[in-house]
PDB file of C-alpha atoms and ligand atoms in Angstrom:
ATOM      1  CA  MET A   1     -53.299 136.872  25.129  1.00 52.00           C
ATOM      2  CA  SER A   2     -53.966 132.785  27.554  1.00 57.00           C
ATOM      3  CA  GLU A   3     -52.296 130.391  27.179  1.00 53.00           C
ATOM      4  CA  GLU A   4     -54.969 128.561  25.314  1.00 54.00           C
ATOM      5  CA  GLN A   5     -55.203 130.902  22.423  1.00 56.00           C
ATOM      6  CA  ARG A   6     -51.281 131.023  21.975  1.00 81.00           C
ATOM      7  CA  HIS A   7     -50.942 127.055  21.566  1.00 95.00           C
ATOM      8  CA  PRO A   8     -50.953 126.451  18.085  1.00 98.00           C
ATOM      9  CA  ARG A   9     -52.915 123.994  15.987  1.00 98.00           C
ATOM     10  CA  ALA A  10     -53.446 122.090  13.720  1.00 98.00           C
ATOM     11  CA  LEU A  11     -56.008 120.031  11.727  1.00 98.00           C
ATOM     12  CA  THR A  12     -55.186 115.855   9.104  1.00 99.00           C
ATOM     13  CA  ILE A  13     -58.156 114.935   7.705  1.00 99.00           C
ATOM     14  CA  ALA A  14     -57.635 111.735   6.725  1.00 98.00           C
ATOM     15  CA  GLY A  15     -58.004 108.030   6.686  1.00 98.00           C
ATOM     16  CA  SER A  16     -57.681 105.662  10.405  1.00 98.00           C
ATOM     17  CA  ASP A  17     -54.828 103.051   9.948  1.00 98.00           C
ATOM     18  CA  SER A  18     -55.481 100.764  13.226  1.00 98.00           C
ATOM     19  CA  SER A  19     -51.732  99.499  12.391  1.00 97.00           C
ATOM     20  CA  ALA A  20     -51.551 103.243  14.047  1.00 97.00           C
ATOM     21  CA  GLY A  21     -47.953 103.606  11.259  1.00 97.00           C
ATOM     22  CA  ALA A  22     -50.138 106.083   9.036  1.00 97.00           C
ATOM     23  CA  GLY A  23     -52.791 108.510   8.583  1.00 98.00           C
ATOM     24  CA  ILE A  24     -54.398 109.756  11.246  1.00 98.00           C
ATOM     25  CA  GLN A  25     -53.211 107.617  14.163  1.00 98.00           C
ATOM     26  CA  ALA A  26     -49.618 109.163  12.834  1.00 98.00           C
ATOM     27  CA  ASP A  27     -50.724 112.539  12.127  1.00 98.00           C
ATOM     28  CA  LEU A  28     -52.051 113.016  15.498  1.00 98.00           C
ATOM     29  CA  LYS A  29     -48.420 111.372  17.162  1.00 98.00           C
ATOM     30  CA  THR A  30     -46.636 113.457  15.146  1.00 98.00           C
ATOM     31  CA  PHE A  31     -48.812 116.483  15.979  1.00 98.00           C
ATOM     32  CA  ALA A  32     -48.039 115.525  19.846  1.00 98.00           C
ATOM     33  CA  ALA A  33     -44.099 115.304  19.357  1.00 97.00           C
ATOM     34  CA  LEU A  34     -43.821 119.049  17.642  1.00 97.00           C
ATOM     35  CA  GLU A  35     -46.300 120.126  21.007  1.00 97.00           C
ATOM     36  CA  VAL A  36     -49.332 121.107  18.172  1.00 98.00           C
ATOM     37  CA  TYR A  37     -52.187 120.607  19.265  1.00 98.00           C
ATOM     38  CA  GLY A  38     -53.716 117.819  17.194  1.00 98.00           C
ATOM     39  CA  LEU A  39     -57.935 118.269  15.175  1.00 98.00           C
ATOM     40  CA  SER A  40     -58.378 115.462  13.325  1.00 98.00           C
ATOM     41  CA  ALA A  41     -61.136 114.463  10.693  1.00 98.00           C
ATOM     42  CA  ILE A  42     -61.468 111.247   9.617  1.00 98.00           C
ATOM     43  CA  THR A  43     -62.574 110.344   6.425  1.00 98.00           C
ATOM     44  CA  ALA A  44     -61.975 106.529   6.042  1.00 98.00           C
ATOM     45  CA  ILE A  45     -61.393 103.881   8.221  1.00 98.00           C
ATOM     46  CA  THR A  46     -59.263 101.381   7.146  1.00 98.00           C
ATOM     47  CA  ALA A  47     -58.632  97.458   9.182  1.00 98.00           C
ATOM     48  CA  GLN A  48     -54.559  97.113   7.782  1.00 97.00           C
ATOM     49  CA  ASN A  49     -51.528  96.009   9.368  1.00 96.00           C
ATOM     50  CA  THR A  50     -47.859  96.529   8.326  1.00 95.00           C
ATOM     51  CA  LEU A  51     -48.306  94.156   5.816  1.00 95.00           C
ATOM     52  CA  GLY A  52     -51.221  95.810   3.554  1.00 95.00           C
ATOM     53  CA  VAL A  53     -54.866  97.175   3.789  1.00 96.00           C
ATOM     54  CA  ARG A  54     -57.282  94.464   4.390  1.00 97.00           C
ATOM     55  CA  ALA A  55     -60.950  95.665   3.999  1.00 97.00           C
ATOM     56  CA  ALA A  56     -61.789  99.736   4.084  1.00 97.00           C
ATOM     57  CA  PHE A  57     -64.824 101.945   4.779  1.00 98.00           C
ATOM     58  CA  GLU A  58     -65.816 105.364   3.267  1.00 98.00           C
ATOM     59  CA  LEU A  59     -67.480 107.677   5.412  1.00 98.00           C
ATOM     60  CA  PRO A  60     -70.314 109.780   3.629  1.00 98.00           C
ATOM     61  CA  PRO A  61     -68.562 113.404   2.828  1.00 98.00           C
ATOM     62  CA  GLU A  62     -70.961 114.901   5.429  1.00 98.00           C
ATOM     63  CA  LEU A  63     -69.523 113.483   7.786  1.00 98.00           C
ATOM     64  CA  VAL A  64     -66.613 114.064   7.279  1.00 98.00           C
ATOM     65  CA  GLU A  65     -67.548 117.169   6.480  1.00 98.00           C
ATOM     66  CA  ALA A  66     -69.683 117.858   9.976  1.00 98.00           C
ATOM     67  CA  GLN A  67     -65.820 117.203  12.179  1.00 98.00           C
ATOM     68  CA  ILE A  68     -64.244 119.453  10.183  1.00 98.00           C
ATOM     69  CA  ASP A  69     -67.257 122.506  10.605  1.00 98.00           C
ATOM     70  CA  ALA A  70     -67.622 121.266  15.054  1.00 98.00           C
ATOM     71  CA  VAL A  71     -63.976 121.535  15.923  1.00 98.00           C
ATOM     72  CA  LEU A  72     -63.149 124.659  13.576  1.00 98.00           C
ATOM     73  CA  GLU A  73     -66.365 125.970  14.716  1.00 98.00           C
ATOM     74  CA  ASP A  74     -64.684 126.064  18.582  1.00 98.00           C
ATOM     75  CA  ILE A  75     -61.188 125.582  18.779  1.00 97.00           C
ATOM     76  CA  GLY A  76     -59.423 126.549  14.976  1.00 97.00           C
ATOM     77  CA  ALA A  77     -56.708 125.298  13.768  1.00 98.00           C
ATOM     78  CA  ASP A  78     -53.362 127.730  12.301  1.00 98.00           C
ATOM     79  CA  ALA A  79     -52.554 125.024   9.646  1.00 98.00           C
ATOM     80  CA  ALA A  80     -54.570 121.987   8.205  1.00 98.00           C
ATOM     81  CA  LYS A  81     -53.526 119.150   6.372  1.00 98.00           C
ATOM     82  CA  THR A  82     -55.077 116.590   4.096  1.00 98.00           C
ATOM     83  CA  GLY A  83     -54.304 112.809   3.951  1.00 98.00           C
ATOM     84  CA  MET A  84     -56.434 108.812   2.379  1.00 98.00           C
ATOM     85  CA  LEU A  85     -59.142 110.966   1.144  1.00 98.00           C
ATOM     86  CA  ALA A  86     -60.368 107.935  -0.709  1.00 97.00           C
ATOM     87  CA  THR A  87     -63.981 109.325  -2.924  1.00 98.00           C
ATOM     88  CA  ALA A  88     -63.979 112.876  -5.111  1.00 98.00           C
ATOM     89  CA  PRO A  89     -67.321 114.121  -3.041  1.00 98.00           C
ATOM     90  CA  ILE A  90     -64.586 113.595  -0.275  1.00 98.00           C
ATOM     91  CA  ILE A  91     -62.030 114.907  -1.777  1.00 98.00           C
ATOM     92  CA  GLU A  92     -65.417 118.181  -3.288  1.00 98.00           C
ATOM     93  CA  ALA A  93     -66.612 118.253   0.464  1.00 98.00           C
ATOM     94  CA  VAL A  94     -62.975 119.317   2.121  1.00 98.00           C
ATOM     95  CA  ALA A  95     -62.138 121.375  -0.815  1.00 98.00           C
ATOM     96  CA  ARG A  96     -65.771 123.834  -0.146  1.00 98.00           C
ATOM     97  CA  SER A  97     -64.479 123.812   4.019  1.00 98.00           C
ATOM     98  CA  VAL A  98     -60.750 124.220   3.336  1.00 98.00           C
ATOM     99  CA  ALA A  99     -62.350 127.096   1.520  1.00 97.00           C
ATOM    100  CA  ARG A 100     -65.230 128.137   3.788  1.00 97.00           C
ATOM    101  CA  TRP A 101     -62.231 127.652   6.796  1.00 98.00           C
ATOM    102  CA  GLN A 102     -60.025 129.399   4.096  1.00 97.00           C
ATOM    103  CA  LEU A 103     -57.338 126.261   6.430  1.00 98.00           C
ATOM    104  CA  ARG A 104     -53.265 126.548   5.021  1.00 98.00           C
ATOM    105  CA  LEU A 105     -53.368 123.179   4.179  1.00 98.00           C
ATOM    106  CA  VAL A 106     -50.767 120.548   3.617  1.00 98.00           C
ATOM    107  CA  VAL A 107     -52.004 117.650   0.711  1.00 98.00           C
ATOM    108  CA  ASP A 108     -50.312 114.672   0.951  1.00 98.00           C
ATOM    109  CA  PRO A 109     -51.920 113.220  -2.433  1.00 98.00           C
ATOM    110  CA  VAL A 110     -52.305 109.191  -1.014  1.00 97.00           C
ATOM    111  CA  MET A 111     -53.202 107.279  -3.765  1.00 96.00           C
ATOM    112  CA  ALA A 112     -51.990 103.812  -1.680  1.00 93.00           C
ATOM    113  CA  ALA A 113     -50.257 102.258   1.010  1.00 88.00           C
ATOM    114  CA  LYS A 114     -46.297 101.379   1.327  1.00 81.00           C
ATOM    115  CA  SER A 115     -48.427  97.653   0.825  1.00 83.00           C
ATOM    116  CA  GLY A 116     -49.455  98.385  -2.872  1.00 89.00           C
ATOM    117  CA  ASP A 117     -52.956  98.109  -1.821  1.00 91.00           C
ATOM    118  CA  PRO A 118     -55.108 101.339  -3.210  1.00 94.00           C
ATOM    119  CA  LEU A 119     -56.960 103.897  -0.580  1.00 96.00           C
ATOM    120  CA  LEU A 120     -58.348 106.352  -3.967  1.00 96.00           C
ATOM    121  CA  ARG A 121     -60.681 105.085  -5.961  1.00 95.00           C
ATOM    122  CA  PRO A 122     -59.006 106.461  -9.191  1.00 94.00           C
ATOM    123  CA  GLU A 123     -61.862 107.882 -10.606  1.00 94.00           C
ATOM    124  CA  ALA A 124     -61.616 110.571  -8.302  1.00 97.00           C
ATOM    125  CA  VAL A 125     -57.738 111.842  -9.274  1.00 97.00           C
ATOM    126  CA  ALA A 126     -59.826 114.405 -11.186  1.00 96.00           C
ATOM    127  CA  ALA A 127     -60.825 115.825  -8.708  1.00 97.00           C
ATOM    128  CA  LEU A 128     -57.869 116.096  -6.285  1.00 97.00           C
ATOM    129  CA  ARG A 129     -56.278 117.473  -9.786  1.00 97.00           C
ATOM    130  CA  GLY A 130     -59.089 119.742 -10.109  1.00 97.00           C
ATOM    131  CA  VAL A 131     -60.318 120.728  -6.741  1.00 97.00           C
ATOM    132  CA  LEU A 132     -58.620 119.670  -3.557  1.00 98.00           C
ATOM    133  CA  LEU A 133     -53.976 121.359  -5.524  1.00 98.00           C
ATOM    134  CA  PRO A 134     -55.270 124.576  -6.278  1.00 98.00           C
ATOM    135  CA  LEU A 135     -56.153 125.051  -2.982  1.00 98.00           C
ATOM    136  CA  ALA A 136     -53.213 124.143  -2.279  1.00 98.00           C
ATOM    137  CA  GLU A 137     -49.727 125.429   0.076  1.00 98.00           C
ATOM    138  CA  VAL A 138     -48.289 122.557  -0.009  1.00 98.00           C
ATOM    139  CA  VAL A 139     -48.266 119.046  -1.058  1.00 98.00           C
ATOM    140  CA  THR A 140     -46.140 116.249  -1.643  1.00 98.00           C
ATOM    141  CA  PRO A 141     -46.676 113.408  -3.731  1.00 98.00           C
ATOM    142  CA  ASN A 142     -43.865 110.603  -4.018  1.00 96.00           C
ATOM    143  CA  LEU A 143     -43.119 109.443  -7.179  1.00 95.00           C
ATOM    144  CA  PRO A 144     -45.456 107.163  -8.371  1.00 95.00           C
ATOM    145  CA  GLU A 145     -48.549 109.810  -6.942  1.00 97.00           C
ATOM    146  CA  ALA A 146     -46.775 112.634  -8.517  1.00 97.00           C
ATOM    147  CA  GLU A 147     -46.715 109.955 -11.864  1.00 96.00           C
ATOM    148  CA  MET A 148     -50.724 110.100 -12.300  1.00 96.00           C
ATOM    149  CA  LEU A 149     -50.583 114.004 -11.197  1.00 97.00           C
ATOM    150  CA  THR A 150     -48.443 114.297 -13.735  1.00 97.00           C
ATOM    151  CA  GLY A 151     -48.843 111.597 -16.498  1.00 96.00           C
ATOM    152  CA  ARG A 152     -45.565 111.799 -17.065  1.00 96.00           C
ATOM    153  CA  HIS A 153     -42.097 109.432 -15.913  1.00 96.00           C
ATOM    154  CA  ILE A 154     -40.466 110.365 -13.286  1.00 95.00           C
ATOM    155  CA  GLU A 155     -37.376 107.940 -12.943  1.00 92.00           C
ATOM    156  CA  THR A 156     -33.832 111.222 -12.790  1.00 92.00           C
ATOM    157  CA  LEU A 157     -33.588 114.740  -9.886  1.00 94.00           C
ATOM    158  CA  GLU A 158     -34.338 116.627 -14.091  1.00 96.00           C
ATOM    159  CA  GLU A 159     -37.794 115.146 -13.925  1.00 96.00           C
ATOM    160  CA  MET A 160     -38.325 116.044 -10.603  1.00 96.00           C
ATOM    161  CA  ARG A 161     -38.243 118.778 -10.563  1.00 97.00           C
ATOM    162  CA  GLU A 162     -40.558 119.005 -14.438  1.00 98.00           C
ATOM    163  CA  ALA A 163     -43.237 116.806 -12.622  1.00 98.00           C
ATOM    164  CA  ALA A 164     -42.980 119.989  -9.112  1.00 98.00           C
ATOM    165  CA  ARG A 165     -43.764 123.273 -11.923  1.00 98.00           C
ATOM    166  CA  ALA A 166     -46.218 121.007 -13.745  1.00 98.00           C
ATOM    167  CA  ILE A 167     -47.887 120.551 -10.012  1.00 98.00           C
ATOM    168  CA  HIS A 168     -48.001 124.294  -9.520  1.00 98.00           C
ATOM    169  CA  ASP A 169     -49.099 124.652 -12.166  1.00 98.00           C
ATOM    170  CA  LEU A 170     -52.431 122.313 -11.238  1.00 97.00           C
ATOM    171  CA  GLY A 171     -52.382 125.525  -8.392  1.00 98.00           C
ATOM    172  CA  ALA A 172     -50.232 124.509  -5.480  1.00 98.00           C
ATOM    173  CA  ARG A 173     -48.020 127.372  -4.477  1.00 98.00           C
ATOM    174  CA  HIS A 174     -44.993 125.127  -3.484  1.00 98.00           C
ATOM    175  CA  VAL A 175     -44.636 121.244  -3.674  1.00 98.00           C
ATOM    176  CA  VAL A 176     -42.458 118.605  -2.937  1.00 98.00           C
ATOM    177  CA  VAL A 177     -41.846 115.462  -4.888  1.00 98.00           C
ATOM    178  CA  LYS A 178     -39.906 112.864  -2.832  1.00 96.00           C
ATOM    179  CA  GLY A 179     -37.558 110.436  -4.381  1.00 91.00           C
ATOM    180  CA  GLY A 180     -38.068 107.706  -1.050  1.00 80.00           C
ATOM    181  CA  HIS A 181     -38.744 105.212  -3.754  1.00 77.00           C
ATOM    182  CA  ARG A 182     -35.428 106.265  -4.879  1.00 74.00           C
ATOM    183  CA  LEU A 183     -33.799 103.176  -5.019  1.00 65.00           C
ATOM    184  CA  ASP A 184     -30.417 105.270  -4.066  1.00 76.00           C
ATOM    185  CA  ALA A 185     -30.175 108.867  -1.803  1.00 81.00           C
ATOM    186  CA  PRO A 186     -34.085 110.153  -0.807  1.00 88.00           C
ATOM    187  CA  ILE A 187     -33.946 113.347  -2.172  1.00 94.00           C
ATOM    188  CA  ASP A 188     -36.801 114.997  -2.842  1.00 96.00           C
ATOM    189  CA  VAL A 189     -36.881 118.286  -4.889  1.00 97.00           C
ATOM    190  CA  TYR A 190     -39.074 121.443  -3.964  1.00 98.00           C
ATOM    191  CA  PHE A 191     -39.970 123.637  -5.433  1.00 98.00           C
ATOM    192  CA  ASP A 192     -41.467 126.801  -4.989  1.00 98.00           C
ATOM    193  CA  GLY A 193     -42.773 127.963  -8.502  1.00 97.00           C
ATOM    194  CA  THR A 194     -39.349 130.728  -8.452  1.00 97.00           C
ATOM    195  CA  GLY A 195     -36.627 128.585  -7.569  1.00 97.00           C
ATOM    196  CA  PHE A 196     -35.731 124.778  -7.026  1.00 98.00           C
ATOM    197  CA  SER A 197     -33.806 123.058  -3.869  1.00 97.00           C
ATOM    198  CA  GLU A 198     -32.894 120.100  -2.467  1.00 96.00           C
ATOM    199  CA  LEU A 199     -33.594 118.190   0.564  1.00 96.00           C
ATOM    200  CA  ARG A 200     -31.338 115.787   1.386  1.00 93.00           C
ATOM    201  CA  ALA A 201     -31.170 113.029   3.825  1.00 92.00           C
ATOM    202  CA  GLU A 202     -29.565 109.592   4.042  1.00 90.00           C
ATOM    203  CA  ARG A 203     -30.504 106.432   3.235  1.00 92.00           C
ATOM    204  CA  ILE A 204     -31.559 104.970   6.271  1.00 93.00           C
ATOM    205  CA  GLU A 205     -31.746 100.685   5.546  1.00 92.00           C
ATOM    206  CA  THR A 206     -35.173 100.024   7.016  1.00 93.00           C
ATOM    207  CA  ARG A 207     -37.666  97.839   5.942  1.00 93.00           C
ATOM    208  CA  HIS A 208     -39.642 100.693   8.337  1.00 94.00           C
ATOM    209  CA  THR A 209     -41.408 102.659   6.655  1.00 91.00           C
ATOM    210  CA  HIS A 210     -44.791 102.440   6.908  1.00 93.00           C
ATOM    211  CA  GLY A 211     -45.931 106.178   7.221  1.00 95.00           C
ATOM    212  CA  THR A 212     -43.093 108.097   6.329  1.00 96.00           C
ATOM    213  CA  GLY A 213     -45.705 110.030   3.723  1.00 97.00           C
ATOM    214  CA  CYS A 214     -48.235 111.124   6.441  1.00 98.00           C
ATOM    215  CA  THR A 215     -45.683 111.645   9.044  1.00 98.00           C
ATOM    216  CA  PHE A 216     -43.690 113.907   6.647  1.00 98.00           C
ATOM    217  CA  SER A 217     -46.887 115.829   5.683  1.00 98.00           C
ATOM    218  CA  ALA A 218     -48.707 116.240   9.311  1.00 98.00           C
ATOM    219  CA  ALA A 219     -44.987 117.864  10.100  1.00 98.00           C
ATOM    220  CA  ILE A 220     -44.601 120.158   7.633  1.00 98.00           C
ATOM    221  CA  ALA A 221     -48.717 121.283   8.358  1.00 98.00           C
ATOM    222  CA  ALA A 222     -47.094 121.416  12.467  1.00 98.00           C
ATOM    223  CA  PHE A 223     -43.822 123.690  11.746  1.00 98.00           C
ATOM    224  CA  LEU A 224     -46.632 125.942   9.020  1.00 98.00           C
ATOM    225  CA  ALA A 225     -49.149 125.640  12.673  1.00 98.00           C
ATOM    226  CA  ARG A 226     -45.922 126.893  14.466  1.00 98.00           C
ATOM    227  CA  GLY A 227     -45.916 130.014  12.351  1.00 98.00           C
ATOM    228  CA  LEU A 228     -42.249 128.911   9.981  1.00 98.00           C
ATOM    229  CA  ALA A 229     -41.817 130.001   7.363  1.00 98.00           C
ATOM    230  CA  VAL A 230     -42.977 127.424   4.285  1.00 98.00           C
ATOM    231  CA  ALA A 231     -39.259 126.177   3.523  1.00 98.00           C
ATOM    232  CA  GLU A 232     -38.762 126.432   6.696  1.00 98.00           C
ATOM    233  CA  ALA A 233     -41.328 123.417   7.921  1.00 98.00           C
ATOM    234  CA  VAL A 234     -40.466 121.745   4.634  1.00 98.00           C
ATOM    235  CA  ALA A 235     -36.789 121.668   6.136  1.00 98.00           C
ATOM    236  CA  GLU A 236     -37.663 120.950   9.455  1.00 98.00           C
ATOM    237  CA  ALA A 237     -39.921 118.553   8.551  1.00 98.00           C
ATOM    238  CA  LYS A 238     -38.100 116.779   6.208  1.00 97.00           C
ATOM    239  CA  ARG A 239     -35.331 116.440   9.140  1.00 97.00           C
ATOM    240  CA  TYR A 240     -37.998 114.972  11.924  1.00 97.00           C
ATOM    241  CA  VAL A 241     -38.365 112.524   8.906  1.00 97.00           C
ATOM    242  CA  THR A 242     -35.698 111.183   8.858  1.00 96.00           C
ATOM    243  CA  GLU A 243     -35.292 110.843  11.950  1.00 96.00           C
ATOM    244  CA  ALA A 244     -38.577 109.478  12.647  1.00 97.00           C
ATOM    245  CA  ILE A 245     -36.848 106.048  10.535  1.00 96.00           C
ATOM    246  CA  ARG A 246     -33.725 105.844  12.366  1.00 96.00           C
ATOM    247  CA  HIS A 247     -35.639 104.965  15.608  1.00 94.00           C
ATOM    248  CA  ALA A 248     -38.591 102.876  14.076  1.00 93.00           C
ATOM    249  CA  PRO A 249     -38.806 100.282  16.828  1.00 93.00           C
ATOM    250  CA  GLY A 250     -39.199  97.641  14.846  1.00 93.00           C
ATOM    251  CA  LEU A 251     -42.844  96.228  14.966  1.00 96.00           C
ATOM    252  CA  GLY A 252     -45.093  94.083  13.475  1.00 95.00           C
ATOM    253  CA  HIS A 253     -43.827  91.308  10.065  1.00 96.00           C
ATOM    254  CA  GLY A 254     -43.443  93.785   6.591  1.00 93.00           C
ATOM    255  CA  HIS A 255     -43.249  97.249   6.948  1.00 93.00           C
ATOM    256  CA  GLY A 256     -43.723  98.581  10.359  1.00 94.00           C
ATOM    257  CA  PRO A 257     -43.909 101.815  12.055  1.00 95.00           C
ATOM    258  CA  THR A 258     -41.226 104.718  12.436  1.00 94.00           C
ATOM    259  CA  GLU A 259     -40.941 105.858  16.395  1.00 93.00           C
ATOM    260  CA  HIS A 260     -42.036 110.041  16.853  1.00 94.00           C
ATOM    261  CA  PHE A 261     -40.803 110.416  20.888  1.00 91.00           C
ATOM    262  CA  TRP A 262     -37.337 110.349  20.190  1.00 86.00           C
ATOM    263  CA  GLN A 263     -36.610 113.338  21.416  1.00 84.00           C
ATOM    264  CA  TRP A 264     -39.354 112.244  24.479  1.00 81.00           C
ATOM    265  CA  LYS A 265     -37.333 109.118  25.315  1.00 78.00           C
ATOM    266  CA  GLN A 266     -33.950 110.243  25.346  1.00 81.00           C
ATOM    267  CA  SER A 267     -34.609 112.633  27.760  1.00 79.00           C
ATOM    268  CA  LYS A 268     -36.288 110.342  29.967  1.00 75.00           C
ATOM    269  CA  GLU A 269     -32.800 108.200  28.915  1.00 79.00           C
ATOM    270  CA  ALA A 270     -30.569 111.460  30.465  1.00 78.00           C
ATOM    271  CA  GLN A 271     -32.618 112.051  33.742  1.00 79.00           C
ATOM    272  CA  THR A 272     -32.727 108.995  35.625  1.00 78.00           C
ATOM    273  CA  ARG A 273     -28.202 108.062  34.295  1.00 73.00           C
TER     274      ARG A 273
HETATM  275  N1  ATP B   1     -35.298 104.344   3.729  1.00 82.41           N
HETATM  276  C1  ATP B   1     -34.892 106.406   3.865  1.00 82.41           C
HETATM  277  N2  ATP B   1     -33.975 106.725   4.651  1.00 82.41           N
HETATM  278  C2  ATP B   1     -34.383 107.963   5.033  1.00 82.41           C
HETATM  279  N3  ATP B   1     -35.593 108.762   4.745  1.00 82.41           N
HETATM  280  C3  ATP B   1     -36.272 108.117   3.203  1.00 82.41           C
HETATM  281  C4  ATP B   1     -37.129 106.168   3.951  1.00 82.41           C
HETATM  282  N4  ATP B   1     -37.680 106.484   2.998  1.00 82.41           N
HETATM  283  C5  ATP B   1     -38.176 106.967   3.033  1.00 82.41           C
HETATM  284  N5  ATP B   1     -37.954 108.995   3.191  1.00 82.41           N
HETATM  285  C6  ATP B   1     -38.178 109.517   2.703  1.00 82.41           C
HETATM  286  O1  ATP B   1     -39.334 110.330   4.051  1.00 82.41           O
HETATM  287  C7  ATP B   1     -39.966 111.314   3.000  1.00 82.41           C
HETATM  288  C8  ATP B   1     -41.718 110.154   3.114  1.00 82.41           C
HETATM  289  O2  ATP B   1     -41.328 109.587   1.342  1.00 82.41           O
HETATM  290  P1  ATP B   1     -42.043 108.466   0.842  1.00 82.41           P
HETATM  291  O3  ATP B   1     -41.369 108.812  -0.600  1.00 82.41           O
HETATM  292  O4  ATP B   1     -41.407 107.483   1.648  1.00 82.41           O
HETATM  293  O5  ATP B   1     -43.375 108.872   1.308  1.00 82.41           O
HETATM  294  P2  ATP B   1     -44.892 108.213   0.974  1.00 82.41           P
HETATM  295  O6  ATP B   1     -44.114 106.909  -0.082  1.00 82.41           O
HETATM  296  O7  ATP B   1     -45.886 108.653   0.591  1.00 82.41           O
HETATM  297  O8  ATP B   1     -45.135 107.416   1.964  1.00 82.41           O
HETATM  298  P3  ATP B   1     -46.188 106.381   2.819  1.00 82.41           P
HETATM  299  O9  ATP B   1     -46.978 106.653   1.292  1.00 82.41           O
HETATM  300  O10 ATP B   1     -46.133 104.917   3.748  1.00 82.41           O
HETATM  301  O11 ATP B   1     -47.623 107.456   3.899  1.00 82.41           O
HETATM  302  C9  ATP B   1     -39.329 111.636   2.281  1.00 82.41           C
HETATM  303  O12 ATP B   1     -38.753 112.500   2.968  1.00 82.41           O
HETATM  304  C10 ATP B   1     -38.290 110.132   1.497  1.00 82.41           C
HETATM  305  O13 ATP B   1     -37.658 111.493   1.861  1.00 82.41           O
HETATM  306  C1  HMH B   2     -55.894 105.521   6.573  1.00 82.41           C
HETATM  307  C2  HMH B   2     -53.900 104.900   6.091  1.00 82.41           C
HETATM  308  N1  HMH B   2     -53.552 106.456   5.339  1.00 82.41           N
HETATM  309  C3  HMH B   2     -52.046 107.154   4.571  1.00 82.41           C
HETATM  310  C4  HMH B   2     -51.243 105.615   3.975  1.00 82.41           C
HETATM  311  C5  HMH B   2     -50.064 105.806   2.804  1.00 82.41           C
HETATM  312  O1  HMH B   2     -49.018 104.987   3.984  1.00 82.41           O
HETATM  313  C6  HMH B   2     -51.674 104.092   5.672  1.00 82.41           C
HETATM  314  N2  HMH B   2     -50.969 103.390   4.312  1.00 82.41           N
HETATM  315  N3  HMH B   2     -53.008 104.575   5.385  1.00 82.41           N
END
């Protein structure tokens, strides 16, 4: 097998974030940092910065499908992830592609930006729940998204476990309910259909958490593409996002982006010492 054939590759199906802290841009940076070749299919173009989303333009579902077909017919993907999908017709087009290409899929059920601006039309939640979740190998809702998907109020770890089970019942094979929105430690609950575990990390006191969910789900897809089992991929992705937050460059006046290339920067510094 040639080098080219062995190089792991991953596909992101998501929206463009002009401030490059979230969306397609965060996903491609994550793939690159984890040495996975990144492919992209853009669903929507947003005009946003660290303070909020000013405008969004949703692309036609046929164009989303055409992007996926173009890269998969030629290059192929070992894993894929979805982010902002914007509308029900786009979700349906993506679900068709995922089924046709038998993609190993990580679904980040993006509904709103950190600023609170909506990124998914309210009527599209039903399509996300009914059409895409049954195709997901892993789904990574934050607390408000888990509440929308289950119709339950979620606060405690026990409520996070109950929500993970309810989302698993919708068809997703592995569920991570993320606790980044809790005020105490950012503990995530992982459920594989049989047992629960917790992904624990220290809370980093920072406002620079724009795109942390995108980064986490892209890292899971990258580690799956590299051949890790789901539980390992999720644990490694948690470590990756924690360090990305820790090394955030402090850009912008609102929720700034995280840093993806801290390891590369550290090794460059070590070389010049
Ligand atoms: N301040 C923090 N310190 C450490 N880890 C954090 C912090 N905030 C979030 N995390 C972790 O980052 C990951 C992403 O979680 P989060 O709940 O922030 O996602 P999200 O709301 O979907 O993000 P976004 O919508 O901005 O992309 C989770 O593993 C979460 O526990
Ligand atoms: C395009 C895009 N996708 C996802 C998020 C979630 O953070 C965002 N802010 N923007």
